[in-house]
Amino acid sequence: MHEFGIAQNIVESIRQEIGDSLIKRVNKIYMEIGRLSGVSTESLEFSLQVLLDRKDSRILEVAEIEPIVLCKNCRSEFSPEDMIWICPNCGDMHGELIKGNEIRIINVEVEDEN
Amino acid sequence: MKIKVVKDILEANDSIARSNREAFVKMGATVFNLMSAPGAGKTTLLKTALKKLKSDYKIGVIEGDIATTLDAEQIEKIGIPVVQINTGGACHLDANMIRNAYPEFKGKKLDIIIIENVGNLVCPAEFKVGEDYKIMIHSITEGEDKPLKYPLMFKESSLLLISKIDLQPYLGVDIAKIKSDAKKLNPDIDIIEVSSKTGEGIDKFIKWIKSHLRKR
């Protein structure tokens, strides 16, 4: 359950941006999460529901980011399936992940006061 | 009402890690982040290494645990300054915890700082803390499938210590597979087989540490 720690970071980051009073009214969090980030969206959702005390509705909206690896040998880019990175162009195994491990907050939606 | 809150969770950690790193460079200390699953033998191996290194270098240890000070007490007995971090539930150390911990070494002029991370094969690899090198310990009692199951830690580490190698006659683990899978994930990873029990490989490990110290 390492998502709980990440969820705590997310809530804290949002609190710093919007303040204590608005954080209680957050009902949606829009995020970009890389496919190789190792984060389970379902666990993250559950953790956020607990932390924000909103067990009634879904909070998280996730756009999944496809990973891109840059081959350090021939400089070509490719999208890997998993964590073993073999360049389809030159066969080299030294790659650098340039996209696909993001855990990024984009927007939050706050309920109107009623 | 939608509010724009662009915030990269890992980047927030990474920027603290970078400033930790700058502070370590200024101190002249080389920092190793020691990671493994619970029970792989981090503390035992660390104690063995510390005994061999402490006459030549000034060393400090930062101990990360979810609870208890058991590991820190063991290190203190060897006469090494140690700072305990209790994460209070979190399964890894992050850069901010290290930022709060290392100032306790102020004035000690350390050559080496070893951070013993929380026992866990997943999260510690995701959070940089400002280390120069990550070292992971994989005990053969964990079996041969761990590199493929927990790829990130193997990818991020500079050194893989395959530990409890003295148990191989009883286990018959496919050590060659552990090595080849680790190399597939990370072609540059160094691999040393060790046993804290028999002392096998410990000198190679010490040599590796010495050859990775920052020139002063």
PDB file of C-alpha atoms in Angstrom, chain B:
ATOM      1  CA  MET B   1     -15.134  25.299  -9.657  1.00  0.00           C
ATOM      2  CA  LYS B   2     -11.927  23.984 -11.144  1.00  0.00           C
ATOM      3  CA  ILE B   3      -8.608  25.154  -9.699  1.00  0.00           C
ATOM      4  CA  LYS B   4      -5.335  24.695 -11.467  1.00  0.00           C
ATOM      5  CA  VAL B   5      -2.860  22.909  -9.166  1.00  0.00           C
ATOM      6  CA  VAL B   6       0.007  21.682 -11.292  1.00  0.00           C
ATOM      7  CA  LYS B   7       2.240  19.755  -8.961  1.00  0.00           C
ATOM      8  CA  ASP B   8       4.587  16.916  -9.669  1.00  0.00           C
ATOM      9  CA  ILE B   9       4.671  14.699  -6.603  1.00  0.00           C
ATOM     10  CA  LEU B  10       8.000  13.062  -7.400  1.00  0.00           C
ATOM     11  CA  GLU B  11       9.528  16.355  -8.548  1.00  0.00           C
ATOM     12  CA  ALA B  12       8.708  17.912  -5.154  1.00  0.00           C
ATOM     13  CA  ASN B  13      10.711  15.096  -3.551  1.00  0.00           C
ATOM     14  CA  ASP B  14      13.476  15.245  -6.161  1.00  0.00           C
ATOM     15  CA  SER B  15      14.119  18.939  -5.639  1.00  0.00           C
ATOM     16  CA  ILE B  16      14.663  18.367  -1.899  1.00  0.00           C
ATOM     17  CA  ALA B  17      16.878  15.401  -2.803  1.00  0.00           C
ATOM     18  CA  ARG B  18      18.994  17.665  -5.016  1.00  0.00           C
ATOM     19  CA  SER B  19      19.534  20.148  -2.209  1.00  0.00           C
ATOM     20  CA  ASN B  20      20.435  17.301   0.185  1.00  0.00           C
ATOM     21  CA  ARG B  21      22.946  16.115  -2.389  1.00  0.00           C
ATOM     22  CA  GLU B  22      24.541  19.557  -2.629  1.00  0.00           C
ATOM     23  CA  ALA B  23      24.878  19.629   1.148  1.00  0.00           C
ATOM     24  CA  PHE B  24      26.505  16.169   1.134  1.00  0.00           C
ATOM     25  CA  VAL B  25      28.967  17.241  -1.561  1.00  0.00           C
ATOM     26  CA  LYS B  26      29.850  20.288   0.513  1.00  0.00           C
ATOM     27  CA  MET B  27      30.381  18.079   3.573  1.00  0.00           C
ATOM     28  CA  GLY B  28      32.654  15.870   1.465  1.00  0.00           C
ATOM     29  CA  ALA B  29      30.659  12.760   2.348  1.00  0.00           C
ATOM     30  CA  THR B  30      29.715  10.040  -0.111  1.00  0.00           C
ATOM     31  CA  VAL B  31      26.210   8.787   0.542  1.00  0.00           C
ATOM     32  CA  PHE B  32      24.962   5.245   0.004  1.00  0.00           C
ATOM     33  CA  ASN B  33      21.276   4.357   0.167  1.00  0.00           C
ATOM     34  CA  LEU B  34      20.927   0.736   1.265  1.00  0.00           C
ATOM     35  CA  MET B  35      17.685  -0.944   0.256  1.00  0.00           C
ATOM     36  CA  SER B  36      16.159  -4.421   0.412  1.00  0.00           C
ATOM     37  CA  ALA B  37      13.126  -6.435   1.386  1.00  0.00           C
ATOM     38  CA  PRO B  38      12.606  -6.955   5.139  1.00  0.00           C
ATOM     39  CA  GLY B  39      14.903  -9.671   6.427  1.00  0.00           C
ATOM     40  CA  ALA B  40      17.389  -9.684   3.539  1.00  0.00           C
ATOM     41  CA  GLY B  41      20.115  -8.879   6.042  1.00  0.00           C
ATOM     42  CA  LYS B  42      20.682  -5.141   5.637  1.00  0.00           C
ATOM     43  CA  THR B  43      21.604  -4.452   9.234  1.00  0.00           C
ATOM     44  CA  THR B  44      23.839  -7.517   9.645  1.00  0.00           C
ATOM     45  CA  LEU B  45      25.704  -6.771   6.436  1.00  0.00           C
ATOM     46  CA  LEU B  46      25.972  -3.115   7.384  1.00  0.00           C
ATOM     47  CA  LYS B  47      27.465  -4.001  10.760  1.00  0.00           C
ATOM     48  CA  THR B  48      29.982  -6.314   9.100  1.00  0.00           C
ATOM     49  CA  ALA B  49      30.991  -3.596   6.637  1.00  0.00           C
ATOM     50  CA  LEU B  50      31.157  -0.872   9.289  1.00  0.00           C
ATOM     51  CA  LYS B  51      33.593  -2.895  11.380  1.00  0.00           C
ATOM     52  CA  LYS B  52      35.915  -3.137   8.378  1.00  0.00           C
ATOM     53  CA  LEU B  53      35.599   0.507   7.347  1.00  0.00           C
ATOM     54  CA  LYS B  54      35.538   2.372  10.632  1.00  0.00           C
ATOM     55  CA  SER B  55      39.276   2.455  11.272  1.00  0.00           C
ATOM     56  CA  ASP B  56      39.940   4.179   7.919  1.00  0.00           C
ATOM     57  CA  TYR B  57      36.901   6.441   7.519  1.00  0.00           C
ATOM     58  CA  LYS B  58      34.539   8.604   9.517  1.00  0.00           C
ATOM     59  CA  ILE B  59      31.113   7.119   8.993  1.00  0.00           C
ATOM     60  CA  GLY B  60      27.590   8.119   9.939  1.00  0.00           C
ATOM     61  CA  VAL B  61      24.471   5.981   9.622  1.00  0.00           C
ATOM     62  CA  ILE B  62      20.876   7.079   9.154  1.00  0.00           C
ATOM     63  CA  GLU B  63      18.496   4.305  10.154  1.00  0.00           C
ATOM     64  CA  GLY B  64      15.031   4.252   8.678  1.00  0.00           C
ATOM     65  CA  ASP B  65      12.390   2.104  10.302  1.00  0.00           C
ATOM     66  CA  ILE B  66       8.634   2.150  10.467  1.00  0.00           C
ATOM     67  CA  ALA B  67       8.877   1.706  14.231  1.00  0.00           C
ATOM     68  CA  THR B  68      11.462   0.769  16.896  1.00  0.00           C
ATOM     69  CA  THR B  69      15.106   1.768  17.402  1.00  0.00           C
ATOM     70  CA  LEU B  70      16.404  -1.825  17.341  1.00  0.00           C
ATOM     71  CA  ASP B  71      18.654  -1.370  14.307  1.00  0.00           C
ATOM     72  CA  ALA B  72      20.044   1.968  15.492  1.00  0.00           C
ATOM     73  CA  GLU B  73      20.967   0.431  18.849  1.00  0.00           C
ATOM     74  CA  GLN B  74      22.969  -2.282  17.077  1.00  0.00           C
ATOM     75  CA  ILE B  75      24.885   0.295  15.024  1.00  0.00           C
ATOM     76  CA  GLU B  76      25.542   2.480  18.070  1.00  0.00           C
ATOM     77  CA  LYS B  77      27.176  -0.471  19.833  1.00  0.00           C
ATOM     78  CA  ILE B  78      29.887  -0.510  17.148  1.00  0.00           C
ATOM     79  CA  GLY B  79      30.638   3.113  18.004  1.00  0.00           C
ATOM     80  CA  ILE B  80      29.206   4.704  14.850  1.00  0.00           C
ATOM     81  CA  PRO B  81      27.126   7.887  15.108  1.00  0.00           C
ATOM     82  CA  VAL B  82      23.579   7.050  14.114  1.00  0.00           C
ATOM     83  CA  VAL B  83      20.414   9.042  13.527  1.00  0.00           C
ATOM     84  CA  GLN B  84      17.131   7.195  13.805  1.00  0.00           C
ATOM     85  CA  ILE B  85      14.176   8.060  11.600  1.00  0.00           C
ATOM     86  CA  ASN B  86      10.870   6.455  12.489  1.00  0.00           C
ATOM     87  CA  THR B  87       8.582   6.902   9.533  1.00  0.00           C
ATOM     88  CA  GLY B  88       5.470   6.251  11.617  1.00  0.00           C
ATOM     89  CA  GLY B  89       3.902   3.978   9.049  1.00  0.00           C
ATOM     90  CA  ALA B  90       5.408   5.160   5.777  1.00  0.00           C
ATOM     91  CA  CYS B  91       7.092   2.328   3.904  1.00  0.00           C
ATOM     92  CA  HIS B  92      10.098   4.310   2.656  1.00  0.00           C
ATOM     93  CA  LEU B  93      12.349   7.229   3.479  1.00  0.00           C
ATOM     94  CA  ASP B  94      11.857  10.395   1.465  1.00  0.00           C
ATOM     95  CA  ALA B  95      14.112  13.367   0.826  1.00  0.00           C
ATOM     96  CA  ASN B  96      12.404  15.510   3.424  1.00  0.00           C
ATOM     97  CA  MET B  97      13.047  12.978   6.212  1.00  0.00           C
ATOM     98  CA  ILE B  98      16.730  12.912   5.277  1.00  0.00           C
ATOM     99  CA  ARG B  99      16.841  16.718   5.176  1.00  0.00           C
ATOM    100  CA  ASN B 100      15.653  16.748   8.789  1.00  0.00           C
ATOM    101  CA  ALA B 101      18.054  14.004   9.852  1.00  0.00           C
ATOM    102  CA  TYR B 102      21.510  14.771   8.456  1.00  0.00           C
ATOM    103  CA  PRO B 103      22.102  18.078  10.298  1.00  0.00           C
ATOM    104  CA  GLU B 104      22.640  15.927  13.396  1.00  0.00           C
ATOM    105  CA  PHE B 105      25.998  14.949  11.876  1.00  0.00           C
ATOM    106  CA  LYS B 106      27.077  18.601  11.853  1.00  0.00           C
ATOM    107  CA  GLY B 107      30.725  19.095  12.738  1.00  0.00           C
ATOM    108  CA  LYS B 108      31.571  15.404  12.440  1.00  0.00           C
ATOM    109  CA  LYS B 109      33.427  15.700   9.079  1.00  0.00           C
ATOM    110  CA  LEU B 110      32.122  12.396   7.767  1.00  0.00           C
ATOM    111  CA  ASP B 111      33.601  10.596   4.758  1.00  0.00           C
ATOM    112  CA  ILE B 112      30.695   8.200   4.357  1.00  0.00           C
ATOM    113  CA  ILE B 113      27.014   8.340   5.204  1.00  0.00           C
ATOM    114  CA  ILE B 114      25.043   5.131   4.898  1.00  0.00           C
ATOM    115  CA  ILE B 115      21.277   5.366   4.844  1.00  0.00           C
ATOM    116  CA  GLU B 116      19.535   2.133   5.754  1.00  0.00           C
ATOM    117  CA  ASN B 117      16.141   2.437   4.126  1.00  0.00           C
ATOM    118  CA  VAL B 118      12.915   0.834   5.334  1.00  0.00           C
ATOM    119  CA  GLY B 119      12.700  -2.835   4.378  1.00  0.00           C
ATOM    120  CA  ASN B 120      10.596  -2.839   1.230  1.00  0.00           C
ATOM    121  CA  LEU B 121      11.264  -3.739  -2.406  1.00  0.00           C
ATOM    122  CA  VAL B 122       9.030  -1.141  -4.025  1.00  0.00           C
ATOM    123  CA  CYS B 123       8.777   2.355  -2.593  1.00  0.00           C
ATOM    124  CA  PRO B 124      12.345   3.145  -1.500  1.00  0.00           C
ATOM    125  CA  ALA B 125      13.398   2.931  -5.159  1.00  0.00           C
ATOM    126  CA  GLU B 126      10.904   5.630  -6.158  1.00  0.00           C
ATOM    127  CA  PHE B 127      12.101   8.257  -3.736  1.00  0.00           C
ATOM    128  CA  LYS B 128      15.541   9.763  -4.180  1.00  0.00           C
ATOM    129  CA  VAL B 129      16.958  11.091  -0.935  1.00  0.00           C
ATOM    130  CA  GLY B 130      20.116  12.794  -2.216  1.00  0.00           C
ATOM    131  CA  GLU B 131      22.320   9.710  -2.261  1.00  0.00           C
ATOM    132  CA  ASP B 132      25.295   9.178  -4.570  1.00  0.00           C
ATOM    133  CA  TYR B 133      24.602   5.471  -5.007  1.00  0.00           C
ATOM    134  CA  LYS B 134      21.794   3.059  -4.316  1.00  0.00           C
ATOM    135  CA  ILE B 135      22.833  -0.380  -3.135  1.00  0.00           C
ATOM    136  CA  MET B 136      20.321  -3.178  -2.982  1.00  0.00           C
ATOM    137  CA  ILE B 137      20.567  -6.439  -1.141  1.00  0.00           C
ATOM    138  CA  HIS B 138      18.737  -9.461  -2.477  1.00  0.00           C
ATOM    139  CA  SER B 139      18.954 -12.555  -0.309  1.00  0.00           C
ATOM    140  CA  ILE B 140      18.766 -15.887  -2.069  1.00  0.00           C
ATOM    141  CA  THR B 141      16.008 -16.987   0.342  1.00  0.00           C
ATOM    142  CA  GLU B 142      13.770 -14.604  -1.612  1.00  0.00           C
ATOM    143  CA  GLY B 143      14.023 -16.809  -4.705  1.00  0.00           C
ATOM    144  CA  GLU B 144      15.050 -16.012  -8.250  1.00  0.00           C
ATOM    145  CA  ASP B 145      11.994 -14.157  -9.546  1.00  0.00           C
ATOM    146  CA  LYS B 146      12.428 -10.853  -7.734  1.00  0.00           C
ATOM    147  CA  PRO B 147      14.249  -8.835 -10.425  1.00  0.00           C
ATOM    148  CA  LEU B 148      11.340  -9.265 -12.819  1.00  0.00           C
ATOM    149  CA  LYS B 149       8.698  -8.832 -10.108  1.00  0.00           C
ATOM    150  CA  TYR B 150      10.248  -5.728  -8.562  1.00  0.00           C
ATOM    151  CA  PRO B 151      12.158  -4.239 -11.492  1.00  0.00           C
ATOM    152  CA  LEU B 152      12.512  -0.622 -10.383  1.00  0.00           C
ATOM    153  CA  MET B 153      14.881  -1.245  -7.497  1.00  0.00           C
ATOM    154  CA  PHE B 154      17.185  -3.311  -9.712  1.00  0.00           C
ATOM    155  CA  LYS B 155      17.029  -0.580 -12.345  1.00  0.00           C
ATOM    156  CA  GLU B 156      17.927   2.184  -9.927  1.00  0.00           C
ATOM    157  CA  SER B 157      20.728   0.459  -8.020  1.00  0.00           C
ATOM    158  CA  SER B 158      24.442   0.771  -8.791  1.00  0.00           C
ATOM    159  CA  LEU B 159      25.318  -2.350  -6.827  1.00  0.00           C
ATOM    160  CA  LEU B 160      23.400  -5.565  -6.223  1.00  0.00           C
ATOM    161  CA  LEU B 161      24.559  -7.648  -3.291  1.00  0.00           C
ATOM    162  CA  ILE B 162      23.264 -11.205  -3.496  1.00  0.00           C
ATOM    163  CA  SER B 163      23.273 -12.183   0.163  1.00  0.00           C
ATOM    164  CA  LYS B 164      23.026 -15.303   2.352  1.00  0.00           C
ATOM    165  CA  ILE B 165      25.041 -17.076  -0.314  1.00  0.00           C
ATOM    166  CA  ASP B 166      26.141 -19.647   2.310  1.00  0.00           C
ATOM    167  CA  LEU B 167      22.594 -21.081   2.200  1.00  0.00           C
ATOM    168  CA  GLN B 168      22.839 -22.032  -1.458  1.00  0.00           C
ATOM    169  CA  PRO B 169      23.586 -25.752  -0.765  1.00  0.00           C
ATOM    170  CA  TYR B 170      20.178 -25.986   0.970  1.00  0.00           C
ATOM    171  CA  LEU B 171      18.217 -23.777  -1.410  1.00  0.00           C
ATOM    172  CA  GLY B 172      19.497 -24.436  -4.911  1.00  0.00           C
ATOM    173  CA  VAL B 173      18.302 -21.047  -6.123  1.00  0.00           C
ATOM    174  CA  ASP B 174      19.012 -20.137  -9.757  1.00  0.00           C
ATOM    175  CA  ILE B 175      21.554 -17.409  -8.974  1.00  0.00           C
ATOM    176  CA  ALA B 176      22.558 -17.123 -12.635  1.00  0.00           C
ATOM    177  CA  LYS B 177      18.964 -16.129 -13.442  1.00  0.00           C
ATOM    178  CA  ILE B 178      18.945 -13.451 -10.722  1.00  0.00           C
ATOM    179  CA  LYS B 179      22.096 -12.022 -12.243  1.00  0.00           C
ATOM    180  CA  SER B 180      21.010 -12.180 -15.877  1.00  0.00           C
ATOM    181  CA  ASP B 181      17.580 -10.663 -15.145  1.00  0.00           C
ATOM    182  CA  ALA B 182      19.209  -7.895 -13.098  1.00  0.00           C
ATOM    183  CA  LYS B 183      21.559  -7.180 -16.005  1.00  0.00           C
ATOM    184  CA  LYS B 184      18.651  -7.105 -18.460  1.00  0.00           C
ATOM    185  CA  LEU B 185      16.995  -4.451 -16.323  1.00  0.00           C
ATOM    186  CA  ASN B 186      20.216  -2.586 -15.656  1.00  0.00           C
ATOM    187  CA  PRO B 187      23.237  -3.493 -17.816  1.00  0.00           C
ATOM    188  CA  ASP B 188      25.543  -1.309 -15.697  1.00  0.00           C
ATOM    189  CA  ILE B 189      24.709  -2.834 -12.312  1.00  0.00           C
ATOM    190  CA  ASP B 190      27.640  -4.344 -10.393  1.00  0.00           C
ATOM    191  CA  ILE B 191      26.891  -7.646  -8.695  1.00  0.00           C
ATOM    192  CA  ILE B 192      28.688  -9.196  -5.714  1.00  0.00           C
ATOM    193  CA  GLU B 193      27.729 -12.402  -3.915  1.00  0.00           C
ATOM    194  CA  VAL B 194      28.103 -12.080  -0.148  1.00  0.00           C
ATOM    195  CA  SER B 195      27.580 -13.897   3.110  1.00  0.00           C
ATOM    196  CA  SER B 196      27.701 -12.081   6.441  1.00  0.00           C
ATOM    197  CA  LYS B 197      27.924 -15.488   8.093  1.00  0.00           C
ATOM    198  CA  THR B 198      31.044 -16.833   6.352  1.00  0.00           C
ATOM    199  CA  GLY B 199      32.483 -13.479   5.258  1.00  0.00           C
ATOM    200  CA  GLU B 200      32.446 -14.489   1.603  1.00  0.00           C
ATOM    201  CA  GLY B 201      32.460 -11.486  -0.725  1.00  0.00           C
ATOM    202  CA  ILE B 202      32.685  -8.927   2.082  1.00  0.00           C
ATOM    203  CA  ASP B 203      36.141  -7.759   1.011  1.00  0.00           C
ATOM    204  CA  LYS B 204      34.886  -7.246  -2.539  1.00  0.00           C
ATOM    205  CA  PHE B 205      32.014  -5.191  -1.154  1.00  0.00           C
ATOM    206  CA  ILE B 206      34.411  -3.069   0.929  1.00  0.00           C
ATOM    207  CA  LYS B 207      36.594  -2.569  -2.136  1.00  0.00           C
ATOM    208  CA  TRP B 208      33.545  -1.461  -4.129  1.00  0.00           C
ATOM    209  CA  ILE B 209      32.649   1.094  -1.447  1.00  0.00           C
ATOM    210  CA  LYS B 210      36.206   2.441  -1.350  1.00  0.00           C
ATOM    211  CA  SER B 211      36.392   2.774  -5.120  1.00  0.00           C
ATOM    212  CA  HIS B 212      33.160   4.794  -5.181  1.00  0.00           C
ATOM    213  CA  LEU B 213      34.137   7.375  -2.579  1.00  0.00           C
ATOM    214  CA  ARG B 214      34.311  10.985  -3.669  1.00  0.00           C
ATOM    215  CA  LYS B 215      37.866  12.231  -4.073  1.00  0.00           C
ATOM    216  CA  ARG B 216      38.637  14.864  -1.451  1.00  0.00           C
TER     217      ARG B 216
END
